[in-house]
Every structure is written in structure tokens, then in C-alpha cells.
Amino acid sequence: MKNFNFPKKIVVFIAFIFSTSLGTAGSYDDFFKAVKFDDLRVVQRLLQRGFDPNTVNPDGVPALMLAVRESSLKVAELLAAHPQTMAEVRNDKDESALMLAALKGHLNLVQKLVENDADVNKTGWTPLHYAASGGHVPVIDYLLENSAYIDAESPNGTTPLMMAAMYGSPESVKTLIQAGADPTLKNQLGLSALDFAVRGQRPNAIELMHAGLARWAARTK
């Protein structure tokens, strides 16, 4: 067998590249393990070393989205506030990290995402739809304070009030009505928020919708 004698500088360079690749692979695995298990210390250390917060896992899921999905709140808030993080990430259902945080009622995370330019009024289903579905009044209030469109329409014309009436809490229905949501709107199926409340068998929401409709009628005379 022929014996190759590489110059020492080349050997050192190859060893450097090989060790760097191994180190990067280790960091990648450590990062996503820490994201999944909400290990703030490890994620902080890796970010300080220059690890990209927008890295995706083997399934193509960005770290921020994974942290929100796994309810790794400490890591999610760290990533959401990081200046290099692209806050407006979406999954394959066109749901943003802000939408998922709103659905779960994670107000601090919602605030950090909005402060880092997550889209409050994305086209189609919006964070306000999701906050209303979860019945989370503090998140609803915060989104409205940050210019969320109260009567935003989903692709089929469904509004946040409709979602609150069927899935949310009575408090979320009341909050949206008092904030000026239009109770007379109907979606493409011809259903109003009252219809949603009836279909969802939500007595409190039905009562609130009747009261809201009466006030709306009196106001628009």
C-alpha cells in the first residue's frame, strides 16, 4: 500500500474541520433537546456562542415553534425576545407562533412575540381568533390594544366573536362585545355569533349574544 505523507499544516486543517463538524452536530442535538425540555440555561449558552435561534429541527420545525408547541415557556420567551429570531414563523397549517401562544393564553409570550414584530393581523385566521377560541381575556385585551382587527374574518368569514361564542369563555364573549365586535355579522355559511353559541350549546354565550344584539340595535337606530 502506498504511504502518503501529508504536510503537517494540511493534517492540522483537516483535524480542525472534522472537530468543528462534530462540535456543530453536538450543539444542534443539545439545542433541540434543551428546547424540548425547557432547559433555559443550555439554550442561553448556545445562543451566546452564536447558535442561530432560527435553526429548524430534522422535521423542519423552527425552534421557536417547537418551544411553543411543547409549552417550553422559558425557552419560548427567550427565543421570542431574541433580536435575531424571526418571530413570524408558521407551521404547515399556516398557524404562527403568536397564534398558538394566544390559543394557550400565554400572555408574556404573546407580548414578547408582538414586541418582536410578530403579525397581529395576519391574513386568514388571526391570533385574535385563537385567543377568543381559548377564552383568554388578558390576551384578547392585549391584542386589541395592539391594533388587532376585532372583526377579522377567517377564510370562510368567521369572526373572533363567533369563535368565542362557540368555544371560548363567557368573559371572552362579553369582552369582545363591549370592545365593539359586530354581533350581526354572518360567515359564508350564513351563521352569526348567536348561531355559533346555539350550536355550541353555550347558554351563557347565548344570553350575552341576545343582550349584545339588543344593544347593537339600539345603538344603530
XYZ file of C-alpha atoms in Angstrom:
221
model
C 0.000 0.000 0.000
C 1.289 3.402 -0.942
C 2.213 5.590 2.022
C 1.010 9.227 1.773
C 2.849 11.846 3.792
C 0.618 14.936 4.005
C 2.186 18.227 5.085
C 1.623 18.918 8.766
C -0.423 22.092 8.060
C -2.914 20.121 5.963
C -3.296 17.463 8.654
C -3.999 20.124 11.274
C -6.533 21.819 8.984
C -8.400 18.550 8.313
C -8.480 17.774 12.020
C -9.849 21.247 12.729
C -12.664 20.881 10.169
C -13.567 17.420 11.465
C -13.683 18.520 15.099
C -15.718 21.613 14.200
C -18.283 19.471 12.367
C -18.609 17.191 15.360
C -18.975 20.178 17.667
C -21.697 21.666 15.495
C -23.591 18.387 15.414
C -23.357 18.162 19.191
C -24.601 21.713 19.603
C -27.527 21.014 17.264
C -28.647 17.990 19.266
C -28.103 19.767 22.571
C -30.064 22.778 21.382
C -33.193 20.909 20.357
C -33.091 18.662 23.395
C -32.943 21.795 25.553
C -35.805 23.398 23.609
C -37.995 20.338 24.105
C -37.308 20.085 27.831
C -37.357 23.843 28.508
C -33.704 23.925 29.570
C -33.136 27.677 29.576
C -29.512 27.513 30.691
C -28.362 25.358 27.772
C -30.234 27.404 25.180
C -28.822 30.636 26.604
C -25.287 29.248 26.480
C -25.627 28.118 22.881
C -27.137 31.424 21.757
C -24.304 33.289 23.448
C -21.866 31.137 21.456
C -23.579 32.236 18.244
C -26.045 29.412 17.621
C -28.758 30.529 15.182
C -32.124 30.820 17.020
C -33.930 30.233 13.709
C -32.474 26.752 13.234
C -35.046 24.094 12.309
C -35.179 20.565 13.684
C -34.927 17.445 11.446
C -38.660 17.744 10.727
C -38.242 21.331 9.543
C -39.861 22.891 12.623
C -38.232 26.168 13.764
C -37.011 26.211 17.359
C -39.478 28.923 18.376
C -42.461 26.993 17.022
C -41.249 23.813 18.719
C -40.875 25.596 22.067
C -44.420 26.988 21.841
C -45.818 23.635 20.777
C -44.100 21.846 23.660
C -45.110 24.585 26.158
C -41.429 25.153 26.913
C -42.287 28.640 28.097
C -38.929 29.771 29.458
C -37.169 28.856 26.234
C -40.032 30.161 24.091
C -39.905 33.561 25.795
C -36.124 33.692 25.416
C -36.323 32.896 21.714
C -39.260 35.258 21.159
C -37.299 38.162 22.627
C -34.013 37.361 20.877
C -33.161 40.118 18.355
C -32.159 37.602 15.670
C -35.290 35.469 15.957
C -37.768 35.631 13.094
C -40.918 35.866 15.195
C -43.380 35.390 12.338
C -42.836 31.671 11.817
C -45.650 29.417 10.582
C -46.388 25.707 10.627
C -47.867 23.656 7.776
C -51.365 24.803 8.789
C -50.371 28.469 8.430
C -50.518 28.902 12.193
C -47.989 31.335 13.607
C -46.179 31.035 16.922
C -48.237 34.030 18.069
C -51.483 32.226 17.229
C -50.508 29.147 19.233
C -49.367 31.254 22.174
C -52.670 33.160 22.053
C -54.672 29.923 21.958
C -52.880 28.685 25.084
C -53.254 32.021 26.885
C -49.507 32.623 27.354
C -49.696 36.398 27.779
C -45.996 37.035 28.487
C -45.016 35.068 25.403
C -47.644 36.863 23.307
C -46.215 40.202 24.438
C -42.652 39.243 23.551
C -43.684 37.983 20.124
C -45.631 41.154 19.324
C -42.715 43.278 20.529
C -40.504 41.316 18.111
C -42.799 42.107 15.149
C -45.000 39.017 15.025
C -48.004 39.789 12.799
C -51.095 40.614 14.875
C -53.281 40.861 11.774
C -52.064 38.065 9.517
C -54.359 37.149 6.620
C -56.940 34.463 7.337
C -57.186 33.038 10.832
C -55.608 35.512 13.237
C -54.150 35.462 16.736
C -57.359 37.129 17.958
C -59.434 34.226 16.591
C -57.228 31.861 18.570
C -57.299 33.905 21.775
C -61.097 34.096 21.502
C -61.349 30.337 20.950
C -59.331 29.754 24.110
C -61.374 32.327 26.027
C -58.281 34.178 27.226
C -59.414 37.707 28.105
C -55.981 39.155 29.022
C -54.611 38.050 25.637
C -57.686 39.385 23.830
C -57.280 42.742 25.582
C -53.577 42.900 24.745
C -54.110 42.073 21.069
C -56.846 44.678 20.772
C -54.574 47.245 22.430
C -52.012 46.407 19.732
C -54.348 47.076 16.798
C -55.813 43.614 16.273
C -58.852 43.952 14.000
C -61.806 42.967 16.171
C -63.997 41.704 13.309
C -61.227 39.920 11.410
C -62.612 37.316 9.007
C -61.239 33.823 8.573
C -61.161 32.342 5.054
C -64.871 31.479 5.444
C -65.816 34.760 7.101
C -65.818 33.581 10.724
C -65.022 36.308 13.272
C -63.335 36.132 16.682
C -66.705 36.760 18.362
C -68.150 33.705 16.640
C -65.250 31.587 17.899
C -65.628 32.950 21.414
C -69.373 32.241 21.354
C -68.857 28.585 20.475
C -65.564 27.695 22.142
C -64.420 30.494 24.447
C -65.449 31.653 27.886
C -68.455 33.881 28.636
C -65.950 36.529 29.713
C -64.310 36.463 26.277
C -67.690 36.919 24.580
C -68.522 39.832 26.881
C -65.098 41.419 26.338
C -65.401 41.341 22.555
C -68.969 42.698 22.591
C -68.009 45.524 24.940
C -64.962 46.301 22.781
C -67.210 46.812 19.754
C -67.356 43.481 17.916
C -70.244 43.419 15.452
C -72.726 40.721 16.587
C -74.773 40.956 13.377
C -72.060 39.666 11.043
C -72.506 36.286 9.367
C -69.938 33.971 7.826
C -70.133 32.385 4.381
C -72.412 29.673 5.750
C -74.851 32.333 6.925
C -74.069 31.747 10.614
C -73.887 34.560 13.155
C -72.169 34.573 16.546
C -75.548 33.763 18.116
C -75.830 30.740 15.826
C -72.371 29.639 16.939
C -73.425 29.912 20.579
C -76.573 27.878 19.898
C -74.658 25.204 18.013
C -72.138 25.015 20.819
C -74.931 24.720 23.400
C -73.463 27.603 25.407
C -76.335 29.109 27.483
C -74.223 31.942 28.900
C -72.944 32.897 25.467
C -76.487 32.777 24.053
C -77.684 35.158 26.757
C -74.760 37.505 26.172
C -75.342 37.464 22.425
C -79.010 38.373 22.821
C -78.038 41.262 25.085
C -75.313 42.327 22.688
C -77.652 42.268 19.714
C -80.187 44.379 21.603
C -77.552 46.980 22.500
C -76.251 46.984 18.932
C -79.740 47.543 17.543
C -80.361 50.403 19.970
C -77.037 51.994 19.112
C -77.530 51.799 15.362
C -81.079 53.246 15.288
